[in-house]
Short mmCIF file of C-alpha atoms in Angstrom, two decimals:
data_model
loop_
_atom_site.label_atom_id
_atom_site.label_comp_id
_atom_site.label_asym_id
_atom_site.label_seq_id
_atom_site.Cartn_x
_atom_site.Cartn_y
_atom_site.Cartn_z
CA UNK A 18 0.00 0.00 0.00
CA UNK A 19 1.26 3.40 -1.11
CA UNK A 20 1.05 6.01 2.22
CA UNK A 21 1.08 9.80 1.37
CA UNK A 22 2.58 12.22 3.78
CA UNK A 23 0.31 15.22 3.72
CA UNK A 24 1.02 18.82 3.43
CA UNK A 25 2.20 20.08 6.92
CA UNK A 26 0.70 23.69 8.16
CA UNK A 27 1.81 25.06 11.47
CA UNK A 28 4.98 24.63 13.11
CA UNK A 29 7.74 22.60 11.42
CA UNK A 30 9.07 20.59 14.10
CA UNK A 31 6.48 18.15 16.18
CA UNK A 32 9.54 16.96 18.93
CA UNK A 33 11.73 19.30 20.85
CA UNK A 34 14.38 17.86 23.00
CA UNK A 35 14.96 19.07 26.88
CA UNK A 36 18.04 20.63 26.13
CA UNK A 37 16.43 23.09 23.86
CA UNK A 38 19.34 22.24 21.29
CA UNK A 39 17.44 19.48 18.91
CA UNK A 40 14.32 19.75 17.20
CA UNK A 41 12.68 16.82 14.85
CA UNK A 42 9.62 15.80 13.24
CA UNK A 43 9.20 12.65 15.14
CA UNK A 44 4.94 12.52 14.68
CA UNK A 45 2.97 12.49 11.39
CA UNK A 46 0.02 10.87 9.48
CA UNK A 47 0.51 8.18 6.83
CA UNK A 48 -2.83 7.96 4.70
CA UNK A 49 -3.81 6.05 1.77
CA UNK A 50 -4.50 7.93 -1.46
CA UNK A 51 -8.01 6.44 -0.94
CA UNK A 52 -8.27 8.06 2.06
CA UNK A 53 -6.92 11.60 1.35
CA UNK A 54 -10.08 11.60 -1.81
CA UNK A 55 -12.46 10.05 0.34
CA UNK A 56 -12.18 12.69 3.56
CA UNK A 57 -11.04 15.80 1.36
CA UNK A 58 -7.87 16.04 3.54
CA UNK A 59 -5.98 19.10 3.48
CA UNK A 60 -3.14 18.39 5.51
CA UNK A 61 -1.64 17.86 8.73
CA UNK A 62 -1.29 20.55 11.44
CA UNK A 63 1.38 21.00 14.45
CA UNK A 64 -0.09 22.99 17.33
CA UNK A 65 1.64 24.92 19.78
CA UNK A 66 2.92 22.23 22.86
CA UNK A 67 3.26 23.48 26.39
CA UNK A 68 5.20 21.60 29.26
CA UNK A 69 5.77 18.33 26.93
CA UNK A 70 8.45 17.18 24.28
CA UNK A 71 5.84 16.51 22.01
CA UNK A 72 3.54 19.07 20.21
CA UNK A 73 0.03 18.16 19.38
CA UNK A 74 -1.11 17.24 15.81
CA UNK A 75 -3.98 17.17 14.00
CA UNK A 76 -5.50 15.51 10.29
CA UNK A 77 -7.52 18.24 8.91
CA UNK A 78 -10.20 18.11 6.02
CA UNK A 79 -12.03 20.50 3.82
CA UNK A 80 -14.57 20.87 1.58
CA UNK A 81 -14.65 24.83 1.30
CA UNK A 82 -15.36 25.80 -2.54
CA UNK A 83 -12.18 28.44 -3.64
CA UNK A 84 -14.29 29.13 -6.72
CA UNK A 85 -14.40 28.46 -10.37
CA UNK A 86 -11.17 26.32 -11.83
CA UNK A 87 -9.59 28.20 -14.62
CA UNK A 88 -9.77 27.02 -18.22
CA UNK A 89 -7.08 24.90 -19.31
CA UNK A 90 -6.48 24.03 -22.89
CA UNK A 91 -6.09 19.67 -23.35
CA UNK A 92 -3.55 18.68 -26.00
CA UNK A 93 -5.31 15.90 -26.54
CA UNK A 94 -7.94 17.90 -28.60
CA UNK A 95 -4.94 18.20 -31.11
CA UNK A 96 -5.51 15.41 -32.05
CA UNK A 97 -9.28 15.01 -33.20
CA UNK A 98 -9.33 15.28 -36.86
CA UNK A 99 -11.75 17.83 -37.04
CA UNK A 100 -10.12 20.49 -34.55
CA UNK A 101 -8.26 22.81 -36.89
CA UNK A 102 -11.43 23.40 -39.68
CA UNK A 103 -13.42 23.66 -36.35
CA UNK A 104 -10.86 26.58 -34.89
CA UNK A 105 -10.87 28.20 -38.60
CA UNK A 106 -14.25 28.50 -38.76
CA UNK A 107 -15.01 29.84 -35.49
CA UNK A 108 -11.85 31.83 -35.72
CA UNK A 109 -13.48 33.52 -38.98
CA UNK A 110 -16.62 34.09 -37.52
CA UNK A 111 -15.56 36.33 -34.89
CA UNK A 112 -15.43 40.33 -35.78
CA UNK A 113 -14.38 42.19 -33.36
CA UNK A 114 -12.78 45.88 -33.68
CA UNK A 115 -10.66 48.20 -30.75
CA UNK A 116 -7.40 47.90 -29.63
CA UNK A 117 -5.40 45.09 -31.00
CA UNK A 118 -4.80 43.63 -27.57
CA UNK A 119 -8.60 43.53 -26.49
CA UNK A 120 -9.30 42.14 -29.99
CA UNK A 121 -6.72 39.02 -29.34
CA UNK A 122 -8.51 39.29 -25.95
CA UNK A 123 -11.95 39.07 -26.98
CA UNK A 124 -11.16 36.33 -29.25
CA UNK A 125 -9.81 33.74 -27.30
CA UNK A 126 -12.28 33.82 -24.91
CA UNK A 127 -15.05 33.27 -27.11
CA UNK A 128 -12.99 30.57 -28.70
CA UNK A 129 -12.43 29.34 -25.30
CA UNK A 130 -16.40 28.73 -24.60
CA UNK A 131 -16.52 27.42 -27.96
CA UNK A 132 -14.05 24.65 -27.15
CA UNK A 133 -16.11 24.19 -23.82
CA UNK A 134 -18.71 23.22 -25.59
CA UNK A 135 -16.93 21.74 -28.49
CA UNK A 136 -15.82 19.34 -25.72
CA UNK A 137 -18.69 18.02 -24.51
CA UNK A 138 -20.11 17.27 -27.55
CA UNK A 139 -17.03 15.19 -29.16
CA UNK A 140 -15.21 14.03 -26.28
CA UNK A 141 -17.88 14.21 -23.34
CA UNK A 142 -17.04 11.83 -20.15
CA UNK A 143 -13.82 9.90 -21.37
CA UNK A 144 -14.26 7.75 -18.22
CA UNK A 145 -17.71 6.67 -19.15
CA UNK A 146 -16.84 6.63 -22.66
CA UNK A 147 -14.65 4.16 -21.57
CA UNK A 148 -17.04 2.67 -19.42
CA UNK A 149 -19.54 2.34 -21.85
CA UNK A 150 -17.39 1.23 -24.74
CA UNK A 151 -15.87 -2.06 -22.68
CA UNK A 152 -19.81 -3.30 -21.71
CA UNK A 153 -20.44 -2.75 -25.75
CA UNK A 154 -17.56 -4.96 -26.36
CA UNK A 155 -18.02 -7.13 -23.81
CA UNK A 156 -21.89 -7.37 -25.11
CA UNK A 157 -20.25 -8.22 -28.76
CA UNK A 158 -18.36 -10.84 -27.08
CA UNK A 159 -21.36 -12.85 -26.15
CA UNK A 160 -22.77 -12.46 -29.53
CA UNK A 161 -19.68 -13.84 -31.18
CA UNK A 162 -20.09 -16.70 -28.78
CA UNK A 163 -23.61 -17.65 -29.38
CA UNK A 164 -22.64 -17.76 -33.48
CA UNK A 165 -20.08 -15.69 -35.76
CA UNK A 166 -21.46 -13.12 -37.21
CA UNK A 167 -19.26 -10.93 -39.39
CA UNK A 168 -21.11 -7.51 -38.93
CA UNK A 169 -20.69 -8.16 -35.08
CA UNK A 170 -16.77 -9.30 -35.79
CA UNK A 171 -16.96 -5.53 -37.34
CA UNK A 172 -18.51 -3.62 -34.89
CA UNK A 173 -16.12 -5.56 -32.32
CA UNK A 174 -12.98 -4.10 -34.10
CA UNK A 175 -14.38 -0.89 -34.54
CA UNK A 176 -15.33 -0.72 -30.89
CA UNK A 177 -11.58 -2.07 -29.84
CA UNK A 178 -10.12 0.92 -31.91
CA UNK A 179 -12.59 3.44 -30.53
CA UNK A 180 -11.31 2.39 -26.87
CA UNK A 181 -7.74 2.55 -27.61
CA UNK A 182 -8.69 6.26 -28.80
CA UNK A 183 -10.00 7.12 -25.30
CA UNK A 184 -7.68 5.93 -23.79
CA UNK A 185 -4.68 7.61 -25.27
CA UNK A 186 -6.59 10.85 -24.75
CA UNK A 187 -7.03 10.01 -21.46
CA UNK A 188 -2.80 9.13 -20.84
CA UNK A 189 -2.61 12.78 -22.63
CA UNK A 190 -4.72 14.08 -20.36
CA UNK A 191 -2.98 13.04 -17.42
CA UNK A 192 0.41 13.59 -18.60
CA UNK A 193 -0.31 17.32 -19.21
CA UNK A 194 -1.65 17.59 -15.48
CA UNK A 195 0.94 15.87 -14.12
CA UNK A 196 3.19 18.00 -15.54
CA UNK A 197 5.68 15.38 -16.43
CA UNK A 198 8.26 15.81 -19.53
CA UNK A 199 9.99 13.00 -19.65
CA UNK A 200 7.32 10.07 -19.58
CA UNK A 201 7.45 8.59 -23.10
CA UNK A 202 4.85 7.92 -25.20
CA UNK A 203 2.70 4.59 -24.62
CA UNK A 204 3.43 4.59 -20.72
CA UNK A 205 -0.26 3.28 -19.75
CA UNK A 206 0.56 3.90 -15.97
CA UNK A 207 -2.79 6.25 -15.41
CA UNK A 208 -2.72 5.36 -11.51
CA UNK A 209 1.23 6.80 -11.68
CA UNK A 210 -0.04 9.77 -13.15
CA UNK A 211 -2.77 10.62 -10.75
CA UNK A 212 -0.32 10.27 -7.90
CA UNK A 213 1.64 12.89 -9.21
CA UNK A 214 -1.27 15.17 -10.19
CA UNK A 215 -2.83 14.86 -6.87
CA UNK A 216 0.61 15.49 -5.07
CA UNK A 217 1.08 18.31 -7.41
CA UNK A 218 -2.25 19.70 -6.00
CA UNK A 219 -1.43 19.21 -2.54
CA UNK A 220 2.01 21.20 -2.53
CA UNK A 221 0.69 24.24 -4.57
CA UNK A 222 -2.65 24.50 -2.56
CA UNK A 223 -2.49 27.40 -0.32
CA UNK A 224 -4.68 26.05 2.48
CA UNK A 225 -3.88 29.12 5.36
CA UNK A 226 -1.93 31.69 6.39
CA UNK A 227 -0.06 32.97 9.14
CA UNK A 228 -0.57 37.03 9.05
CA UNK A 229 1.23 38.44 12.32
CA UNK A 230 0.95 35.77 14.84
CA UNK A 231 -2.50 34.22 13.86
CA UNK A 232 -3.83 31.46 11.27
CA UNK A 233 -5.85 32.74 8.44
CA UNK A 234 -7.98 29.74 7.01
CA UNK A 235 -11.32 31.14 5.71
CA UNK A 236 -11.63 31.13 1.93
CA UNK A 237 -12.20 34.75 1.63
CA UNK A 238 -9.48 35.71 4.37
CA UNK A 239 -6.87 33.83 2.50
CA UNK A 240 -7.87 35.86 -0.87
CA UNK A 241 -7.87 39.15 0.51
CA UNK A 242 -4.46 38.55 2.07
CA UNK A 243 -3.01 37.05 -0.98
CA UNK A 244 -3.82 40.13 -2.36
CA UNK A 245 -2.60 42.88 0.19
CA UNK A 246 0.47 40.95 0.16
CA UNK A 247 1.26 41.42 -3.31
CA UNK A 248 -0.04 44.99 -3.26
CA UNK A 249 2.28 46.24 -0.83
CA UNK A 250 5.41 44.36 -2.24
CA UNK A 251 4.43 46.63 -5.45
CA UNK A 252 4.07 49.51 -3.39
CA UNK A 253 6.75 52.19 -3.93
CA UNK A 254 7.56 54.54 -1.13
CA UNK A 255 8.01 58.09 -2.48
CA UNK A 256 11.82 58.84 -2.12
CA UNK A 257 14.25 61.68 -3.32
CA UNK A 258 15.99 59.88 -6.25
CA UNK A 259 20.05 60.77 -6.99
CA UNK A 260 20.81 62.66 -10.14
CA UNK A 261 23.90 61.39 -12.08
CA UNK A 262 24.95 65.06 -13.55
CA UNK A 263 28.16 65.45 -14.88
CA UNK A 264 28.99 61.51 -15.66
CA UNK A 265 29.28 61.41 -19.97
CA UNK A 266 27.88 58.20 -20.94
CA UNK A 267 28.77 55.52 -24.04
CA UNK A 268 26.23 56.25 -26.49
CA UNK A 269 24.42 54.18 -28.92
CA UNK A 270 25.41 54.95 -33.05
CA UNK A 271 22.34 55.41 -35.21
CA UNK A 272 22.66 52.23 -36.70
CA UNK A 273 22.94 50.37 -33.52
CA UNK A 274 19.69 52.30 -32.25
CA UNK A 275 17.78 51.38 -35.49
CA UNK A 276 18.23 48.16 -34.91
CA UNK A 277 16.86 48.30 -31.54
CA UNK A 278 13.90 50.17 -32.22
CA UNK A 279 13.06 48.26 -35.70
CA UNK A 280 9.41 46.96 -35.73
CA UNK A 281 8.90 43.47 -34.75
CA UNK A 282 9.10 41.23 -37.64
CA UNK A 283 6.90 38.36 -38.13
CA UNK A 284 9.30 35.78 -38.46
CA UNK A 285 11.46 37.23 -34.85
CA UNK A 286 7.76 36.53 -33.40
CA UNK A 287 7.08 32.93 -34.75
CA UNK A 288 11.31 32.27 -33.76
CA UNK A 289 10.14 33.31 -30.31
CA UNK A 290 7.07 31.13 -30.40
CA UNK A 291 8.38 28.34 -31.55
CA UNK A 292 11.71 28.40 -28.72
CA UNK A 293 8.95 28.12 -26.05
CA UNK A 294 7.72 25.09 -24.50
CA UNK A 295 4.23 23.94 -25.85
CA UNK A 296 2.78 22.76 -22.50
CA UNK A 297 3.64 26.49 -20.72
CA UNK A 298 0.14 28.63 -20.62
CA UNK A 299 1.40 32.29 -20.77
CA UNK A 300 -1.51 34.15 -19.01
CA UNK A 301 -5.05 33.10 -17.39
CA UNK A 302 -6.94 32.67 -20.65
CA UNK A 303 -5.48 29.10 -20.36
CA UNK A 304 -4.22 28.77 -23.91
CA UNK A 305 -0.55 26.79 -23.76
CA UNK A 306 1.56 27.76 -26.85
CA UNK A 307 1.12 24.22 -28.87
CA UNK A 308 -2.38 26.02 -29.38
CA UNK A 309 -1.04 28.74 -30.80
CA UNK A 310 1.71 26.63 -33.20
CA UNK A 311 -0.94 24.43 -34.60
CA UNK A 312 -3.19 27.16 -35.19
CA UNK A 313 -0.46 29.58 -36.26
CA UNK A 314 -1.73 29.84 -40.25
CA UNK A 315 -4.81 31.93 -39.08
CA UNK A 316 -3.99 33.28 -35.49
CA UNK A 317 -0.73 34.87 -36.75
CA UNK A 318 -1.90 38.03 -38.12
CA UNK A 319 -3.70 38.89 -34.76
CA UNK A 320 -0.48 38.35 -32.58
CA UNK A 321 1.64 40.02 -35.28
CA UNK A 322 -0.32 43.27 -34.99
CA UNK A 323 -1.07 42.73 -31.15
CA UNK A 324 2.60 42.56 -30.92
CA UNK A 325 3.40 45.85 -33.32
CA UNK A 326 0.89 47.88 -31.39
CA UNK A 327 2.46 46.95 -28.03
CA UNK A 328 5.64 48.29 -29.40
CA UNK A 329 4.60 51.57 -30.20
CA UNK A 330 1.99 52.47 -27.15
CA UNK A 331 4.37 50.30 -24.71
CA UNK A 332 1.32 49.51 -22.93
CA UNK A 333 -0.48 46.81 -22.28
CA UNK A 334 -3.80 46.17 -21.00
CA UNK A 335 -5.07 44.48 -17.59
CA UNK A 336 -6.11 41.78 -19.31
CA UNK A 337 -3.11 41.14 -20.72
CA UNK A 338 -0.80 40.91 -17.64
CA UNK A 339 -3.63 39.83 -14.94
CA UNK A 340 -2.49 36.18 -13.09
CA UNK A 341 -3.88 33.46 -10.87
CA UNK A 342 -2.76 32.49 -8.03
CA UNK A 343 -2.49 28.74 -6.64
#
């Protein structure tokens, strides 16, 4: 049986020694995986310990709802034969005028509820798919048995091929939540892959906080933290600034500026593009960049002038450069 250690919030240490010199973490939980699903745990916390060696600890669980899950494009969709002429034509069908960023904007999110939909419609439930596909065959089987009958033979093979194609979008699936590179292709080990996607989960949830001496835990709490935090770290106190007078400078030449300042060019873009990893997402619209490759033929021209705009304003929009945090 596989045991899980589970997150620990709280102090680090659960033993101190009497001579105030060693600390340890002597006391924990080991749960099954089974367990940490079935009880929504959250983690393990070390409370404060008085007169003993030994600090008290507790196995929390949670249910609290931290709101909607972001959108997250699936590379398995790549695959379907019919995804590219269905991204052209919705592509196509969009018209939307304004700034070039809020156009780029605008577009991938309707493209993104189009793909939610898209979804459900071609792929649906791939566990139940897979559910349902393995009774059909298994129904096909008993027909074969009771007399050969070549249409059935058909349908059987058909069905076989049809849950080999689940299944491989499934392994996609999990490999892209997992977040692992170097698995190689055909490694069926789904129950592998949920262990690291749930352990993935546990280490980057942000369960509670400790704000000046005292445990923040309630959903909106933890938000509203999260965000003062980050506010004040972008805070700049007013200050008088030095003034470098009198210090001569290496200059640029006009040629060497020109070059700096040159529009961007399409190919430097799709150079730039292409360098990246497909699996990173750049922002919170949830598009990863092997999106934008495969659909590079008709998305181009919106980045391209997206990009050219951005270089004259030098500004971009919130939209553009908001982020989640996990």
């Amino acid at each position: 049986m596989n045991l899980i250690d589970p997150p620990l919030h709280g102090n680090k240490f659960t033993y101190f020694c009497s001579d105030g010199i060693a600390a340890s973490r002597l006391d924990r939980f080991l749960v099954s995986d089974g367990i940490m699903n079935l009880w929504q745990e959250k983690g393990q916390r070390v409370g404060k310990r008085d007169i003993y060696d030994h600090c008290p600890i507790w196995l929390e669980c949670s249910n609290l709802n931290w709101g909607p899950k972001p959108f997250r494009f699936n590379n398995c969709w790549l695959e379907h034969d019919d995804f590219k002429s269905f991204i052209v034509e919705e592509w196509k069908k969009i018209q939307i005028t304004g700034r070039k960023a809020y156009v780029i904007k605008e577009k991938l999110k309707i493209i993104r509820e189009s793909l939610k939909k898209w979804n459900k419609e071609v792929f649906g439930w791939l566990d139940l798919n897979i559910e349902n596909i393995v009774a059909e065959m298994n129904k096909l089987d008993r027909g074969i048995e009771e007399g050969c009958n070549l249409n059935e033979v058909v349908k059987k093979k058909e069905a076989k091929a049809l849950f080999w194609q689940q299944l491989m979008m499934k392994e996609s699936l999990l490999k892209q939540k997992s977040r692992l590179r170097w698995i190689k292709e055909g490694d069926y080990n789904t129950k592998f892959f949920h262990s690291c996607l749930q352990d993935r989960r546990r280490k980057n949830q942000i369960l509670s906080l400790q704000v000046e001496g005292r445990c923040v835990e309630q959903v909106g709490e933890v938000k509203m933290e999260v965000r003062r935090f980050f506010e004040e770290g972008f805070k700049e106190a007013s200050f008088s600034r030095p003034v470098l007078g009198g210090i001569e400078f290496q200059t640029l030449g006009s040629e060497e500026n020109s070059f700096l300042v040159a529009p961007f060019s399409e190919e430097e873009i799709k150079d730039v593009v292409w360098s990246c990893d497909g699996n990173k997402c750049p922002g919170p619209d949830g598009f990863n960049l092997r999106f934008i490759k495969k659909c590079w033929e008709f998305v181009k021209d919106d980045i391209v002038e997206f990009l050219q705009e951005f270089q004259i304003t030098g500004v971009l929009p919130k939209a553009i450069t908001t982020s989640f945090l996990a």
